[in-house]
Amino acid sequence: MVDLDVLASLHGRSMLLTRDWSRAELDALAALAVRFERLDRAGRCPALLPNELAYAVFFDNSTRTKSAWAGAAARLGMHPVIVDGSSTQVAHGETAAETGAMLGMNAHALGVRHDLILGEGNRFMRELKRGIDDYLSAAGESRRVPVVNLQCDVDHPTQTMADLLWLRERFPEGLAGRTIAVSWAYSPSYAKPLSVPQGLVTLLTRMGAHVRLAHPEGYRLMDDCLADAARFAGESGGSFDVVDDMDAAFDGADVVYPKSWGPWDLMQERVAANRAGDREALADIERRALERNARHRDWICDERRMGLTRDALYMHCLPADIGAEVSPGVMERARVDVAREANKKVYVIMALLAAAKVPAERLAALWEEA
Ligand code: CP
């Protein structure tokens, strides 16, 4: 049974970073997501938010998260609408706060993906939320319009919470004492954001796990994420280590999560080039990032490396670069597992929307309904 007081404390809440939420709040959210999954599988999802608009803006590509947003909103009886961020007036200079006010006056929940530029995505979401809140307050509206981070430069909370649900299903006794390797892996496709590994190390260290972060030199993550991961590990009885050796990270691991991200210095260069609107410079940075990645082609999750683990659970947020981040054989064996991992996101988003907008007593009644 979920703690009603904790559930009530989530009313009106936005999810911008998991580290903004307490462990009890994250556990309540996870419990609600599991409840929605059970109800959905039983064909008994209640349309808790009929005639409400769930608007989402994506400033980057997405397959899974767009689909999860639409699926979550539809299951709750909301109308999902997803727009391409580059088609909004943000591209013509409208500020995040102005955009928030304009979207917030019509919508009942707002999802945002803004993940490509370090230092910008999460700040954009906070400004957007300020614009919504200021407008609603000035207009005397009691309507709640939670903002849901659908991936920013710092974190990917709906992904990492989906990952947590999947881990808890596979390790029902808990993650305390389990060793989880979050490793960089080679990718030739594009310089990927840092937010998934950052989100993973700042969430899983709160669960008592022994988290090992591995990457080649030059692929560090944001300092505050690393500091938080170390602090959380100390508080939870887990541990957090950073190594530059994928084999060392995999050695004896219970879970492996190998994925690529961009080189730190070039991700910094991208900030200035983006501010200047310099498309040539951005293309050149991308080319150099892929050249840099190619120096580390041996960072692949293959059968040999999986052999170093304790028959580890392979995880990936998808899409994976098969043949680069992961061998075809390892991915084929994990094909259903990673799809089940991805499927958890729809229930995490349902839980975020419902916790923010539906009275806790009504949500508590869901425990009687399945
Ligand atoms: N993992 C994930 O966020 O997938 P999409 O980029 O397809 O949404």
XYZ file of C-alpha atoms in Angstrom, residues 11-344:
334
model
C -0.218 16.925 -6.117
C 0.715 19.680 -8.555
C 4.299 18.470 -8.793
C 6.436 18.667 -11.902
C 9.220 16.186 -12.603
C 12.313 18.052 -13.733
C 15.054 15.922 -12.125
C 14.670 12.772 -10.021
C 17.112 14.279 -7.539
C 14.544 17.044 -6.789
C 12.283 14.341 -5.317
C 12.776 12.498 -2.030
C 13.311 8.752 -1.981
C 9.813 8.335 -0.458
C 8.295 10.398 -3.285
C 10.090 8.341 -5.933
C 8.918 5.138 -4.241
C 5.312 6.412 -4.198
C 5.568 7.308 -7.886
C 6.982 3.855 -8.680
C 4.215 2.152 -6.679
C 1.586 4.129 -8.577
C 3.205 3.228 -11.910
C 3.159 -0.471 -10.982
C -0.522 -0.117 -10.049
C -1.305 1.447 -13.437
C 0.575 -1.341 -15.200
C -1.511 -3.968 -13.384
C -4.765 -2.156 -14.139
C -3.789 -1.732 -17.785
C -2.881 -5.398 -18.195
C -6.266 -6.246 -16.668
C -7.948 -3.876 -19.147
C -9.190 -1.696 -16.312
C -7.324 1.591 -16.642
C -9.599 4.337 -15.318
C -9.957 7.490 -17.444
C -9.043 9.757 -14.535
C -8.488 12.949 -16.548
C -11.139 13.148 -19.282
C -11.160 16.095 -21.697
C -7.746 17.339 -20.579
C -4.958 18.278 -22.979
C -1.551 16.616 -22.576
C 0.743 18.732 -24.729
C 4.354 17.767 -25.430
C 7.110 19.636 -27.245
C 10.130 17.773 -28.622
C 13.289 19.671 -29.607
C 14.955 16.361 -30.544
C 13.998 13.070 -32.156
C 12.105 10.419 -30.229
C 10.290 7.164 -30.864
C 9.667 5.627 -27.445
C 9.074 8.678 -25.296
C 6.633 10.276 -27.739
C 4.726 7.011 -27.897
C 4.792 6.607 -24.109
C 3.501 10.181 -23.626
C 0.642 9.574 -26.075
C -0.111 6.146 -24.605
C -0.141 7.431 -21.032
C -2.370 10.405 -21.844
C -4.827 8.268 -23.832
C -5.079 5.669 -21.038
C -5.944 8.466 -18.593
C -8.631 9.815 -20.941
C -6.558 12.886 -21.908
C -5.985 14.174 -25.434
C -2.292 13.885 -26.307
C -0.773 16.413 -28.698
C 2.907 16.259 -29.642
C 4.655 19.017 -31.566
C 8.114 19.481 -33.028
C 9.893 22.180 -30.989
C 11.577 23.582 -34.100
C 8.115 24.384 -35.461
C 7.256 26.622 -32.488
C 8.041 30.327 -32.148
C 10.962 29.379 -29.864
C 12.828 29.034 -33.165
C 12.028 32.737 -33.792
C 13.194 33.859 -30.355
C 10.109 33.493 -28.147
C 11.415 32.875 -24.641
C 10.806 29.746 -22.585
C 8.706 31.690 -20.046
C 6.557 33.256 -22.789
C 6.120 29.859 -24.402
C 5.156 28.352 -21.056
C 2.459 30.980 -20.500
C 1.022 30.430 -23.979
C 1.002 26.636 -23.728
C -0.073 26.594 -20.090
C -3.200 28.675 -20.749
C -4.613 25.838 -22.868
C -2.938 22.643 -21.686
C -3.430 20.559 -18.542
C 0.032 18.969 -18.576
C 3.164 19.724 -20.525
C 5.988 17.378 -21.543
C 9.284 18.671 -22.915
C 12.351 17.139 -24.529
C 15.300 19.538 -24.823
C 18.437 17.462 -24.440
C 21.102 18.377 -26.962
C 22.785 21.440 -25.479
C 24.527 21.286 -22.098
C 23.336 23.939 -19.678
C 20.178 24.709 -21.655
C 17.527 21.969 -21.542
C 16.763 21.842 -17.837
C 17.002 25.617 -17.566
C 14.500 25.926 -20.446
C 12.074 23.618 -18.623
C 12.343 25.591 -15.379
C 11.707 28.866 -17.246
C 8.783 27.288 -19.080
C 7.315 26.186 -15.763
C 7.806 29.680 -14.339
C 5.903 31.094 -17.322
C 3.018 28.675 -16.763
C 2.879 29.210 -12.999
C 3.069 33.005 -13.282
C 0.296 33.048 -15.879
C -2.020 30.742 -13.895
C -1.413 32.699 -10.710
C -2.006 36.085 -12.397
C -5.157 34.771 -14.061
C -6.447 33.393 -10.746
C -6.660 29.870 -12.132
C -6.395 26.908 -9.776
C -5.625 24.532 -12.661
C -2.458 22.456 -12.232
C -0.193 22.146 -15.279
C 2.698 19.874 -14.314
C 5.817 19.943 -16.460
C 7.347 16.562 -17.212
C 10.975 16.369 -18.307
C 10.989 14.005 -21.281
C 14.812 14.294 -21.443
C 17.033 17.277 -20.877
C 20.771 17.893 -20.763
C 20.984 16.720 -17.138
C 18.510 13.870 -16.667
C 15.993 11.624 -18.413
C 13.648 10.951 -15.474
C 10.894 9.016 -17.255
C 13.585 6.724 -18.705
C 15.462 6.130 -15.473
C 12.235 5.585 -13.509
C 11.166 3.080 -16.183
C 14.577 1.448 -15.772
C 14.053 1.348 -12.013
C 10.661 -0.352 -12.406
C 12.212 -2.961 -14.688
C 15.120 -3.527 -12.275
C 12.718 -3.939 -9.366
C 10.698 -6.469 -11.342
C 13.850 -8.446 -12.116
C 15.323 -8.064 -8.607
C 12.234 -8.118 -6.363
C 14.417 -8.444 -3.277
C 15.774 -4.940 -4.006
C 18.829 -3.335 -5.529
C 20.808 -2.969 -2.286
C 24.112 -4.748 -2.735
C 23.645 -5.300 -6.480
C 26.444 -4.169 -8.776
C 25.327 -2.081 -11.740
C 27.776 -1.081 -14.495
C 26.821 2.092 -16.365
C 29.354 2.196 -19.159
C 30.177 4.317 -22.155
C 30.041 2.306 -25.395
C 31.140 3.101 -28.929
C 28.637 4.678 -31.297
C 29.168 5.851 -34.879
C 25.662 7.336 -35.259
C 25.639 10.662 -33.395
C 27.054 12.382 -30.314
C 24.411 11.416 -27.785
C 23.345 13.450 -24.736
C 24.847 12.819 -21.297
C 21.480 12.715 -19.569
C 20.861 8.974 -19.470
C 24.103 8.015 -17.693
C 23.770 11.084 -15.445
C 20.179 10.161 -14.617
C 21.122 6.555 -13.933
C 24.000 7.271 -11.577
C 21.984 9.866 -9.651
C 18.991 7.530 -9.256
C 20.445 4.054 -8.777
C 22.939 5.196 -6.135
C 19.887 6.134 -4.015
C 18.756 2.519 -3.978
C 21.760 1.039 -2.161
C 23.300 -0.334 -5.358
C 27.019 -0.462 -6.088
C 27.164 1.687 -9.203
C 30.246 1.635 -11.406
C 30.521 4.329 -14.056
C 33.019 3.527 -16.819
C 34.165 5.708 -19.704
C 37.309 6.443 -21.697
C 39.292 9.553 -20.853
C 37.510 12.659 -22.150
C 33.948 11.413 -21.664
C 33.260 12.679 -18.168
C 29.810 13.675 -16.961
C 28.643 16.895 -15.255
C 30.375 17.552 -11.923
C 27.178 18.086 -9.930
C 25.762 14.744 -11.119
C 28.946 12.935 -10.093
C 28.959 14.692 -6.709
C 25.294 13.826 -6.118
C 25.870 10.190 -7.104
C 28.727 9.930 -4.589
C 26.626 11.580 -1.856
C 23.569 9.404 -2.562
C 25.690 6.233 -2.480
C 27.053 7.247 0.921
C 23.542 7.903 2.239
C 22.022 4.668 0.878
C 24.786 2.256 1.879
C 25.733 1.652 -1.740
C 28.845 2.824 -3.519
C 29.842 4.852 -6.554
C 33.087 4.338 -8.470
C 34.323 5.842 -11.712
C 36.725 3.742 -13.798
C 38.261 4.028 -17.267
C 38.044 0.313 -18.055
C 34.882 -1.377 -19.365
C 36.122 -4.836 -18.314
C 36.643 -3.638 -14.749
C 33.108 -2.228 -14.689
C 31.622 -5.500 -15.983
C 33.626 -7.754 -13.654
C 31.076 -9.510 -11.414
C 28.273 -7.064 -12.335
C 24.617 -8.048 -11.855
C 23.389 -5.458 -14.370
C 25.122 -3.761 -17.300
C 23.893 -0.598 -19.031
C 26.367 0.183 -21.833
C 25.533 3.181 -23.988
C 27.260 6.011 -25.770
C 27.468 9.714 -25.060
C 29.425 12.605 -26.538
C 32.972 13.743 -25.611
C 32.908 16.342 -22.826
C 34.994 19.072 -24.490
C 33.047 18.879 -27.750
C 29.722 18.950 -25.918
C 30.994 22.214 -24.367
C 31.990 23.565 -27.791
C 28.491 22.772 -29.007
C 27.048 25.224 -26.459
C 28.849 28.225 -27.979
C 28.217 27.133 -31.585
C 24.527 26.670 -30.837
C 24.264 30.103 -29.188
C 25.891 31.642 -32.262
C 23.527 29.690 -34.514
C 26.635 28.494 -36.390
C 25.412 25.441 -38.324
C 28.806 24.820 -39.950
C 30.515 24.768 -36.567
C 27.850 22.413 -35.182
C 28.361 20.029 -38.111
C 32.125 20.160 -37.600
C 31.768 19.428 -33.875
C 29.554 16.442 -34.682
C 32.123 15.140 -37.201
C 34.939 15.474 -34.652
C 32.837 13.807 -31.938
C 32.304 10.769 -34.138
C 36.019 10.684 -35.004
C 36.778 10.763 -31.288
C 34.252 7.989 -30.596
C 35.937 5.865 -33.281
C 39.143 5.756 -31.198
C 37.236 3.551 -28.750
C 35.627 0.938 -31.006
C 36.637 -1.744 -28.518
C 34.145 -0.366 -25.976
C 31.420 -2.819 -26.991
C 29.144 -5.003 -24.889
C 29.870 -8.386 -26.458
C 29.782 -12.045 -25.429
C 33.301 -11.916 -23.952
C 32.431 -8.959 -21.730
C 29.091 -10.438 -20.699
C 31.159 -13.485 -19.654
C 32.917 -11.317 -17.052
C 29.596 -10.585 -15.321
C 27.397 -12.596 -12.984
C 25.095 -13.487 -15.892
C 24.141 -9.819 -15.882
C 20.866 -8.300 -16.977
C 21.592 -6.253 -20.111
C 19.794 -2.891 -20.225
C 19.598 -0.102 -22.778
C 17.336 2.923 -23.140
C 17.209 2.341 -26.934
C 17.840 2.877 -29.721
C 21.087 0.880 -29.476
C 23.791 0.876 -32.127
C 23.941 -2.854 -32.808
C 27.439 -3.927 -33.827
C 28.947 -0.880 -32.087
C 27.508 -0.375 -28.578
C 26.410 -4.002 -28.366
C 27.108 -7.156 -30.363
C 24.224 -8.583 -32.413
C 24.209 -11.762 -30.290
C 23.949 -9.959 -26.946
C 21.179 -7.724 -28.288
C 19.260 -10.639 -29.790
C 19.223 -12.413 -26.422
C 18.045 -9.194 -24.710
C 15.518 -8.178 -27.394
C 12.378 -8.872 -25.363
C 13.935 -7.652 -22.120
C 14.809 -4.217 -23.516
C 11.333 -3.875 -25.001
C 9.795 -4.691 -21.620
C 12.150 -2.141 -20.038
C 10.965 0.473 -22.576
C 7.302 -0.376 -21.950
C 7.570 0.735 -18.319
